[in-house]
């Protein structure tokens, strides 16, 4: 790798925030259903072409590796001259895998294809020069990215990744707890104030045996889910200025404090951080009745061997900001695949990521490809777990015509991961240091302004 690229990437590493293990971040996508289309993949390479070996870096766990290998096998049957090696750096952990990937690339390791857990991380690497632009490959294949993918990460007008998965947020609820509290499954008209009321009614018991009404994890998304769904950017205004002075931050910060301090319906943030709690076990062990999450959580729900439980999970839409707020607005996360700038086989690497994002038969997640049939994927993935996942409420929630996000991928910067870290630290100051929401917002505005100026140099 060029020395300049390595220096830029090392600088990005120093400011990397702790991010969602699966994708969370500021992503979007319409989840409307259309026919499955596999013809979008590029035409097969000639059998007598020179053999090529591709290194594909992921964080696949054992289950994902099996499914991914089926896709790789199908790709290799179509492209017999290309062999793909799936290298899972830290299985099941996208955060540590991305860090390890950065170190490998900074040391000059040859890489061909990379998977990233969210748009902020993808843009940071594109700006650091470690990803190859895809424009020439799109042009050659007559691909119009906006017509094919929900989100298209761009830096300086160039495309740097294709969207592999789409992951709309919803609220997972313990049906037994819901019935016990004599509460109905929330619909699209419920608000965050209603969510707070439900959490109070779903809370039960005391001490170590207490079941909290809801659980909030440490990721930036949970500090203000309204910002990630209703705003065009959770960090920026339309003119790319820091946006942490938006009123939604004060509202959601104060909501979180009231639920923790006054209602005692959510586990204290200090306990979540201090004990390094897992959102998976807190929900599946029955310690929390509600969890705002996305489809990546459903694999854990189905894994009864690792997370034994008998209750069924029902699915409700993410609450709206207010009684007058638009229904169906949500945060839609996703993962992305890119071609490494130091790859010696960029065309073949592009052929592979194009195939992976358009082929649907062996997928384990909802697709970032607009022409896929997400309902068929949901039936295939979760229909067998109808005893513990209410597939009907899942389908009616994530495929409702009202589901959308206001996030605008054009309002993004390469240092978005740094701004997310500011949000997480600002919220921690508010909750743990007992500052006011306004004081926390001022600190976040000042810090993000410094970061913007540093990146402008």
Coordinates of C-alpha atoms in Angstrom, one line a residue:
X1 CA 0.0 0.0 0.0
X2 CA 1.1 3.4 -0.7
X3 CA 2.7 5.1 2.3
X4 CA 0.1 8.0 2.2
X5 CA -2.8 5.5 2.3
X6 CA -1.3 3.7 5.3
X7 CA -0.8 7.0 7.2
X8 CA -4.4 8.1 6.5
X9 CA -5.7 4.8 7.6
X10 CA -3.7 4.8 10.8
X11 CA -5.1 8.3 11.5
X12 CA -8.6 6.9 11.0
X13 CA -7.9 4.1 13.4
X14 CA -6.9 6.4 16.2
X15 CA -10.4 8.0 16.1
X16 CA -12.5 4.9 15.6
X17 CA -15.5 4.7 17.8
X18 CA -17.0 1.5 19.3
X19 CA -19.7 0.6 16.9
X20 CA -22.5 -1.9 16.5
X21 CA -21.4 -5.5 16.2
X22 CA -23.8 -5.9 13.3
X23 CA -24.6 -3.0 11.5
X24 CA -26.1 -0.4 12.9
X25 CA -25.3 3.1 11.8
X26 CA -27.0 5.5 9.6
X27 CA -28.3 3.5 6.7
X28 CA -31.6 3.4 4.9
X29 CA -33.7 1.5 2.4
X30 CA -37.1 0.8 1.0
X31 CA -38.0 -2.8 1.8
X32 CA -40.7 -3.1 -0.9
X33 CA -41.0 -6.5 -2.5
X34 CA -40.3 -7.2 -6.1
X35 CA -39.3 -10.3 -8.1
X36 CA -36.0 -12.0 -7.4
X37 CA -33.5 -11.0 -10.1
X38 CA -30.3 -12.9 -10.6
X39 CA -29.6 -11.8 -14.1
X40 CA -28.1 -8.5 -12.8
X41 CA -24.9 -10.4 -12.0
X42 CA -22.2 -9.9 -14.7
X43 CA -21.7 -12.4 -17.5
X44 CA -19.5 -15.3 -16.6
X45 CA -15.8 -15.1 -17.3
X46 CA -14.3 -17.4 -20.0
X47 CA -13.3 -20.8 -18.7
X48 CA -9.9 -20.6 -20.2
X49 CA -9.1 -17.2 -18.5
X50 CA -6.1 -17.0 -16.3
X51 CA -6.8 -18.4 -12.8
X52 CA -7.4 -15.8 -10.1
X53 CA -7.4 -16.2 -6.3
X54 CA -9.5 -13.6 -4.3
X55 CA -9.2 -12.9 -0.6
X56 CA -12.5 -12.0 0.9
X57 CA -12.4 -10.6 4.5
X58 CA -15.5 -10.9 6.7
X59 CA -16.5 -11.5 10.3
X60 CA -18.7 -14.6 9.5
X61 CA -19.6 -16.9 12.3
X62 CA -19.9 -20.6 11.8
X63 CA -23.5 -20.4 10.6
X64 CA -22.9 -17.5 8.2
X65 CA -19.8 -19.2 6.8
X66 CA -21.8 -22.2 5.8
X67 CA -24.4 -20.1 3.9
X68 CA -21.7 -17.8 2.5
X69 CA -19.8 -20.8 1.2
X70 CA -22.9 -21.8 -0.8
X71 CA -22.8 -18.4 -2.5
X72 CA -19.1 -18.7 -3.1
X73 CA -19.5 -22.2 -4.6
X74 CA -22.3 -20.9 -6.9
X75 CA -20.1 -18.0 -7.9
X76 CA -17.2 -20.2 -8.7
X77 CA -19.4 -22.5 -10.8
X78 CA -20.3 -19.5 -12.9
X79 CA -16.7 -18.2 -12.8
X80 CA -14.5 -21.3 -12.9
X81 CA -11.3 -19.3 -13.2
X82 CA -11.9 -17.4 -9.9
X83 CA -11.3 -19.0 -6.5
X84 CA -12.5 -17.1 -3.4
X85 CA -11.1 -17.6 0.0
X86 CA -13.5 -16.5 2.8
X87 CA -11.3 -15.2 5.7
X88 CA -13.3 -14.5 8.9
X89 CA -11.0 -12.3 11.0
X90 CA -13.0 -12.3 14.3
X91 CA -16.0 -14.5 13.8
X92 CA -19.3 -12.8 14.9
X93 CA -17.6 -9.5 15.8
X94 CA -17.7 -6.9 13.0
X95 CA -16.0 -4.2 15.2
X96 CA -12.9 -6.2 16.0
X97 CA -12.8 -7.6 12.5
X98 CA -12.7 -4.1 11.0
X99 CA -9.9 -3.0 13.3
X100 CA -7.9 -6.1 12.4
X101 CA -8.6 -5.6 8.8
X102 CA -7.2 -2.0 9.0
X103 CA -4.0 -3.3 10.6
X104 CA -3.5 -5.9 7.9
X105 CA -4.0 -3.3 5.1
X106 CA -1.7 -0.8 6.8
X107 CA 1.0 -3.5 6.9
X108 CA 0.7 -4.0 3.2
X109 CA -1.2 -7.3 3.2
X110 CA -2.9 -7.9 -0.2
X111 CA -6.7 -7.8 0.1
X112 CA -9.3 -8.1 -2.6
X113 CA -12.8 -7.8 -1.1
X114 CA -13.8 -6.4 2.3
X115 CA -17.1 -6.3 4.2
X116 CA -18.0 -3.4 6.5
X117 CA -20.7 -3.1 9.1
X118 CA -22.1 0.3 8.3
X119 CA -21.9 3.3 6.1
X120 CA -19.7 5.5 8.4
X121 CA -17.0 2.8 8.5
X122 CA -17.2 2.4 4.8
X123 CA -16.8 6.1 4.1
X124 CA -13.9 6.4 6.5
X125 CA -11.9 3.8 4.6
X126 CA -12.9 5.2 1.2
X127 CA -11.6 8.6 2.3
X128 CA -8.4 7.0 3.6
X129 CA -7.7 5.6 0.1
X130 CA -7.9 1.9 0.9
X131 CA -11.0 1.2 -1.3
X132 CA -11.2 1.3 -5.0
X133 CA -13.9 3.4 -6.8
X134 CA -16.5 1.3 -8.6
X135 CA -17.6 3.8 -11.2
X136 CA -15.8 2.3 -14.2
X137 CA -17.2 -1.2 -13.4
X138 CA -20.7 0.2 -13.0
X139 CA -20.3 2.0 -16.3
X140 CA -18.9 -1.1 -18.1
X141 CA -21.8 -3.2 -16.8
X142 CA -24.4 -0.5 -17.5
X143 CA -25.4 -0.6 -13.8
X144 CA -27.3 2.4 -12.3
X145 CA -26.5 2.1 -8.6
X146 CA -29.4 4.1 -7.3
X147 CA -31.8 1.9 -9.2
X148 CA -30.2 -1.3 -7.8
X149 CA -29.2 -0.5 -4.2
X150 CA -30.9 1.3 -1.4
X151 CA -27.7 3.1 -0.2
X152 CA -24.7 3.9 -2.3
X153 CA -21.6 5.2 -0.3
X154 CA -19.9 8.0 -2.2
X155 CA -16.8 10.2 -1.5
X156 CA -16.1 13.1 -3.8
X157 CA -18.7 11.9 -6.2
X158 CA -17.3 8.4 -6.7
X159 CA -19.0 5.1 -5.6
X160 CA -17.0 2.9 -3.2
X161 CA -19.3 0.1 -2.0
X162 CA -22.3 -1.9 -2.8
X163 CA -25.0 -2.6 -0.2
X164 CA -25.0 -6.2 0.8
X165 CA -27.7 -6.3 3.6
X166 CA -30.6 -4.1 4.6
X167 CA -31.7 -4.1 8.3
X168 CA -34.7 -2.0 9.3
X169 CA -35.1 -1.4 13.0
X170 CA -38.2 -2.5 15.0
X171 CA -39.2 -3.4 18.6
X172 CA -38.8 -7.0 19.7
X173 CA -41.3 -7.8 22.6
X174 CA -41.6 -10.8 24.9
X175 CA -45.2 -11.9 24.2
X176 CA -45.5 -13.6 27.6
X177 CA -44.7 -10.3 29.3
X178 CA -47.0 -8.4 27.1
X179 CA -49.9 -10.8 27.9
X180 CA -49.1 -10.8 31.6
X181 CA -49.3 -6.9 31.6
X182 CA -52.6 -7.1 29.6
X183 CA -51.1 -5.0 26.9
X184 CA -51.9 -5.2 23.2
X185 CA -49.2 -5.4 20.5
X186 CA -48.3 -1.7 19.6
X187 CA -49.2 -0.5 16.1
X188 CA -47.8 2.2 13.9
X189 CA -49.5 5.0 15.8
X190 CA -47.5 4.5 19.1
X191 CA -44.9 7.1 20.2
X192 CA -41.8 7.1 22.3
X193 CA -43.9 8.4 25.2
X194 CA -46.1 5.3 24.7
X195 CA -42.9 3.2 24.7
X196 CA -42.0 4.6 28.1
X197 CA -45.5 3.8 29.4
X198 CA -45.2 0.2 28.1
X199 CA -41.8 -0.2 29.7
X200 CA -43.2 0.9 33.1
X201 CA -46.0 -1.6 32.9
X202 CA -43.8 -4.4 31.6
X203 CA -41.3 -4.0 34.5
X204 CA -41.6 -6.6 37.2
X205 CA -39.8 -7.7 40.4
X206 CA -36.8 -6.4 42.3
X207 CA -33.0 -6.9 42.6
X208 CA -31.3 -9.7 40.6
X209 CA -34.7 -11.2 39.7
X210 CA -36.1 -7.9 38.2
X211 CA -37.4 -7.9 34.6
X212 CA -36.9 -4.4 33.2
X213 CA -39.5 -3.1 30.7
X214 CA -36.9 -2.3 28.1
X215 CA -33.2 -2.4 27.3
X216 CA -31.0 0.2 25.7
X217 CA -27.5 -0.8 24.6
X218 CA -24.4 1.4 24.4
X219 CA -24.3 2.1 20.6
X220 CA -24.9 5.6 19.4
X221 CA -28.2 4.6 17.8
X222 CA -29.7 4.0 21.3
X223 CA -28.9 7.5 22.5
X224 CA -31.4 9.0 20.0
X225 CA -33.2 6.6 17.8
X226 CA -35.3 9.6 16.4
X227 CA -32.1 11.1 15.0
X228 CA -31.3 7.9 13.2
X229 CA -34.7 7.6 11.6
X230 CA -36.4 11.0 11.3
X231 CA -33.4 13.2 10.5
X232 CA -31.6 13.3 7.2
X233 CA -28.4 12.6 9.2
X234 CA -28.0 11.8 12.9
X235 CA -24.9 14.0 13.1
X236 CA -25.1 16.7 10.4
X237 CA -27.4 19.4 9.0
X238 CA -28.1 19.5 5.2
X239 CA -25.1 21.9 4.8
X240 CA -22.8 19.4 6.5
X241 CA -22.6 21.4 9.8
X242 CA -22.8 19.7 13.2
X243 CA -26.4 18.8 14.0
X244 CA -26.4 17.8 17.6
X245 CA -28.4 20.9 18.6
X246 CA -31.5 19.4 17.1
X247 CA -34.4 19.3 19.6
X248 CA -34.7 15.5 19.3
X249 CA -31.5 15.0 21.2
X250 CA -32.7 16.9 24.3
X251 CA -36.0 15.0 24.1
X252 CA -34.5 11.5 23.8
X253 CA -31.7 12.1 26.3
X254 CA -34.3 13.2 28.9
X255 CA -36.6 10.3 28.0
X256 CA -33.7 7.9 28.7
X257 CA -32.9 9.6 32.0
X258 CA -36.5 9.5 33.1
X259 CA -36.9 5.8 32.2
X260 CA -33.8 5.0 34.2
X261 CA -34.0 7.4 37.2
X262 CA -37.7 8.0 37.7
X263 CA -39.5 4.9 36.3
X264 CA -36.6 2.4 36.9
X265 CA -37.9 0.6 33.8
X266 CA -34.5 0.2 32.1
X267 CA -31.2 -1.0 33.5
X268 CA -28.9 1.8 34.5
X269 CA -26.3 2.8 31.8
X270 CA -23.6 2.5 34.5
X271 CA -24.5 -1.2 34.9
X272 CA -24.7 -1.8 31.2
X273 CA -21.2 -0.3 30.7
X274 CA -19.6 -1.6 33.9
X275 CA -20.7 -5.2 33.5
X276 CA -20.3 -5.1 29.7
X277 CA -23.8 -6.5 29.3
X278 CA -25.0 -8.2 26.1
X279 CA -28.2 -7.0 24.5
X280 CA -28.7 -10.5 23.4
X281 CA -28.7 -12.2 26.8
X282 CA -30.5 -9.4 28.5
X283 CA -33.5 -9.9 26.2
X284 CA -33.4 -13.7 25.7
X285 CA -32.7 -14.4 29.4
X286 CA -35.9 -12.5 30.2
X287 CA -34.1 -9.6 31.9
X288 CA -35.8 -7.1 29.6
X289 CA -39.2 -7.3 27.9
X290 CA -38.6 -5.0 24.9
X291 CA -35.6 -4.3 22.7
X292 CA -35.3 -1.9 19.8
X293 CA -33.3 -3.9 17.3
X294 CA -33.1 -5.2 13.7
X295 CA -33.2 -8.5 11.8
X296 CA -29.6 -9.3 12.8
X297 CA -31.0 -10.2 16.3
X298 CA -33.4 -12.8 15.0
X299 CA -30.5 -15.3 14.4
X300 CA -29.9 -15.2 18.1
X301 CA -33.6 -15.6 18.9
X302 CA -33.6 -18.8 16.8
X303 CA -30.5 -20.2 18.5
X304 CA -32.2 -21.9 21.4
X305 CA -29.3 -24.1 22.1
X306 CA -27.1 -21.1 23.0
X307 CA -29.9 -18.9 24.4
X308 CA -32.5 -21.3 25.9
X309 CA -35.9 -19.6 26.1
X310 CA -39.5 -20.6 25.6
X311 CA -41.3 -17.3 25.1
X312 CA -42.3 -16.1 21.6
X313 CA -41.1 -12.8 20.3
X314 CA -43.6 -10.5 18.6
X315 CA -42.6 -7.5 16.5
X316 CA -43.8 -3.9 16.7
X317 CA -42.8 -0.9 14.6
X318 CA -40.3 1.6 15.9
X319 CA -42.3 4.3 17.8
X320 CA -42.8 7.6 16.0
X321 CA -41.4 10.9 17.4
X322 CA -44.7 12.4 18.5
X323 CA -48.5 12.1 18.1
X324 CA -48.3 14.3 15.0
X325 CA -45.2 12.5 13.7
X326 CA -45.2 10.4 10.6
X327 CA -45.9 6.7 11.0
X328 CA -43.4 4.1 9.8
X329 CA -40.2 6.1 10.0
X330 CA -37.3 3.9 11.1
X331 CA -33.6 3.5 11.1
X332 CA -32.4 1.1 8.4
X333 CA -28.9 -0.3 8.9
X334 CA -26.9 -2.5 6.6
X335 CA -23.5 -3.9 5.6
X336 CA -21.4 -3.1 2.5
X337 CA -18.8 -4.8 0.4
X338 CA -15.9 -3.1 -1.4
X339 CA -12.9 -3.7 -3.6
X340 CA -9.6 -3.0 -1.9
X341 CA -7.5 -0.4 -3.7
X342 CA -4.4 -2.6 -3.5
X343 CA -6.2 -5.6 -5.1
X344 CA -4.4 -6.9 -8.2
X345 CA -7.7 -8.4 -9.5
X346 CA -10.1 -5.5 -9.3
X347 CA -12.4 -6.7 -12.1
X348 CA -12.7 -10.1 -10.7
X349 CA -13.3 -8.7 -7.2
X350 CA -16.1 -6.4 -8.6
X351 CA -17.6 -9.4 -10.4
X352 CA -17.7 -11.2 -7.0
X353 CA -19.3 -8.4 -5.0
X354 CA -21.8 -7.8 -7.8
X355 CA -22.8 -11.4 -7.7
X356 CA -23.0 -11.5 -3.9
X357 CA -25.3 -8.5 -3.7
X358 CA -27.6 -9.7 -6.4
X359 CA -27.8 -13.4 -5.8
X360 CA -30.4 -14.3 -3.2
X361 CA -30.8 -18.1 -2.9
X362 CA -28.3 -18.6 0.0
X363 CA -28.7 -15.4 1.9
X364 CA -29.0 -15.2 5.6
X365 CA -30.1 -11.6 5.8
X366 CA -32.5 -9.2 4.1
X367 CA -30.9 -7.8 0.9
X368 CA -29.6 -4.4 0.1
X369 CA -30.6 -5.1 -3.5
X370 CA -33.8 -3.4 -4.5
X371 CA -34.9 -6.2 -6.9
X372 CA -34.8 -9.0 -4.4
X373 CA -37.9 -10.5 -2.8
X374 CA -37.4 -9.9 0.9
X375 CA -40.7 -11.7 1.9
X376 CA -39.5 -14.9 0.3
X377 CA -36.2 -14.5 2.2
X378 CA -38.0 -14.0 5.5
X379 CA -40.2 -17.0 5.0
X380 CA -37.2 -19.1 4.2
X381 CA -35.1 -17.8 7.2
X382 CA -37.7 -17.5 10.0
X383 CA -40.7 -19.6 8.9
X384 CA -39.2 -22.7 10.6
X385 CA -39.0 -20.8 14.0
X386 CA -42.7 -19.9 14.2
X387 CA -42.9 -21.2 17.8
X388 CA -40.5 -18.4 19.0
X389 CA -40.8 -15.7 16.3
X390 CA -44.1 -14.3 15.3
X391 CA -43.5 -14.2 11.5
X392 CA -46.8 -12.6 10.8
X393 CA -46.0 -9.5 12.9
X394 CA -42.5 -9.4 11.5
X395 CA -43.8 -9.4 7.9
X396 CA -46.5 -6.8 8.6
X397 CA -44.1 -4.5 10.3
X398 CA -41.0 -4.5 8.1
X399 CA -42.9 -4.8 4.8
X400 CA -45.6 -2.2 5.5
X401 CA -45.9 0.4 2.8
X402 CA -45.4 3.1 5.5
X403 CA -41.9 1.9 6.4
X404 CA -39.2 4.3 5.3
X405 CA -36.3 6.4 6.7
X406 CA -35.6 10.1 6.2
X407 CA -31.8 9.5 6.2
X408 CA -30.2 11.0 3.1
X409 CA -26.9 9.3 2.1
X410 CA -25.7 12.5 0.4
X411 CA -25.5 14.2 3.8
X412 CA -22.5 12.3 5.0
X413 CA -18.8 12.9 5.7
X414 CA -15.8 10.6 5.8
X415 CA -15.3 11.3 9.5
X416 CA -18.9 10.2 10.5
X417 CA -17.5 7.5 12.7
X418 CA -15.8 10.2 14.8
X419 CA -19.1 12.1 15.1
X420 CA -20.8 8.9 16.3
X421 CA -18.1 8.7 19.0
X422 CA -18.9 12.3 20.1
X423 CA -22.6 11.4 20.3
X424 CA -21.8 8.3 22.5
X425 CA -19.5 10.3 24.8
X426 CA -21.9 13.2 25.0
X427 CA -24.7 10.9 26.1
X428 CA -22.4 9.3 28.7
X429 CA -21.6 12.7 30.1
X430 CA -25.3 13.4 30.3
X431 CA -26.2 10.1 32.0
X432 CA -23.1 9.4 34.1
X433 CA -21.9 13.0 35.0
X434 CA -25.4 14.3 35.5
X435 CA -25.1 17.3 33.1
X436 CA -28.2 18.8 31.5
X437 CA -29.2 17.8 28.0
X438 CA -28.4 21.4 26.8
X439 CA -24.9 21.1 28.3
X440 CA -24.3 17.8 26.7
X441 CA -25.5 19.2 23.3
X442 CA -23.2 22.2 23.6
X443 CA -20.2 19.9 24.3
X444 CA -21.1 17.7 21.3
X445 CA -21.5 20.7 19.1
X446 CA -18.1 22.0 20.2
X447 CA -16.3 18.7 19.8
X448 CA -17.8 17.9 16.4
X449 CA -16.9 21.4 15.2
X450 CA -13.2 20.7 16.2
X451 CA -13.3 17.4 14.3
X452 CA -14.8 19.1 11.2
X453 CA -12.0 21.7 11.2
X454 CA -9.3 19.1 11.7
X455 CA -10.6 17.1 8.7
X456 CA -10.8 20.2 6.6
X457 CA -7.0 20.7 6.8

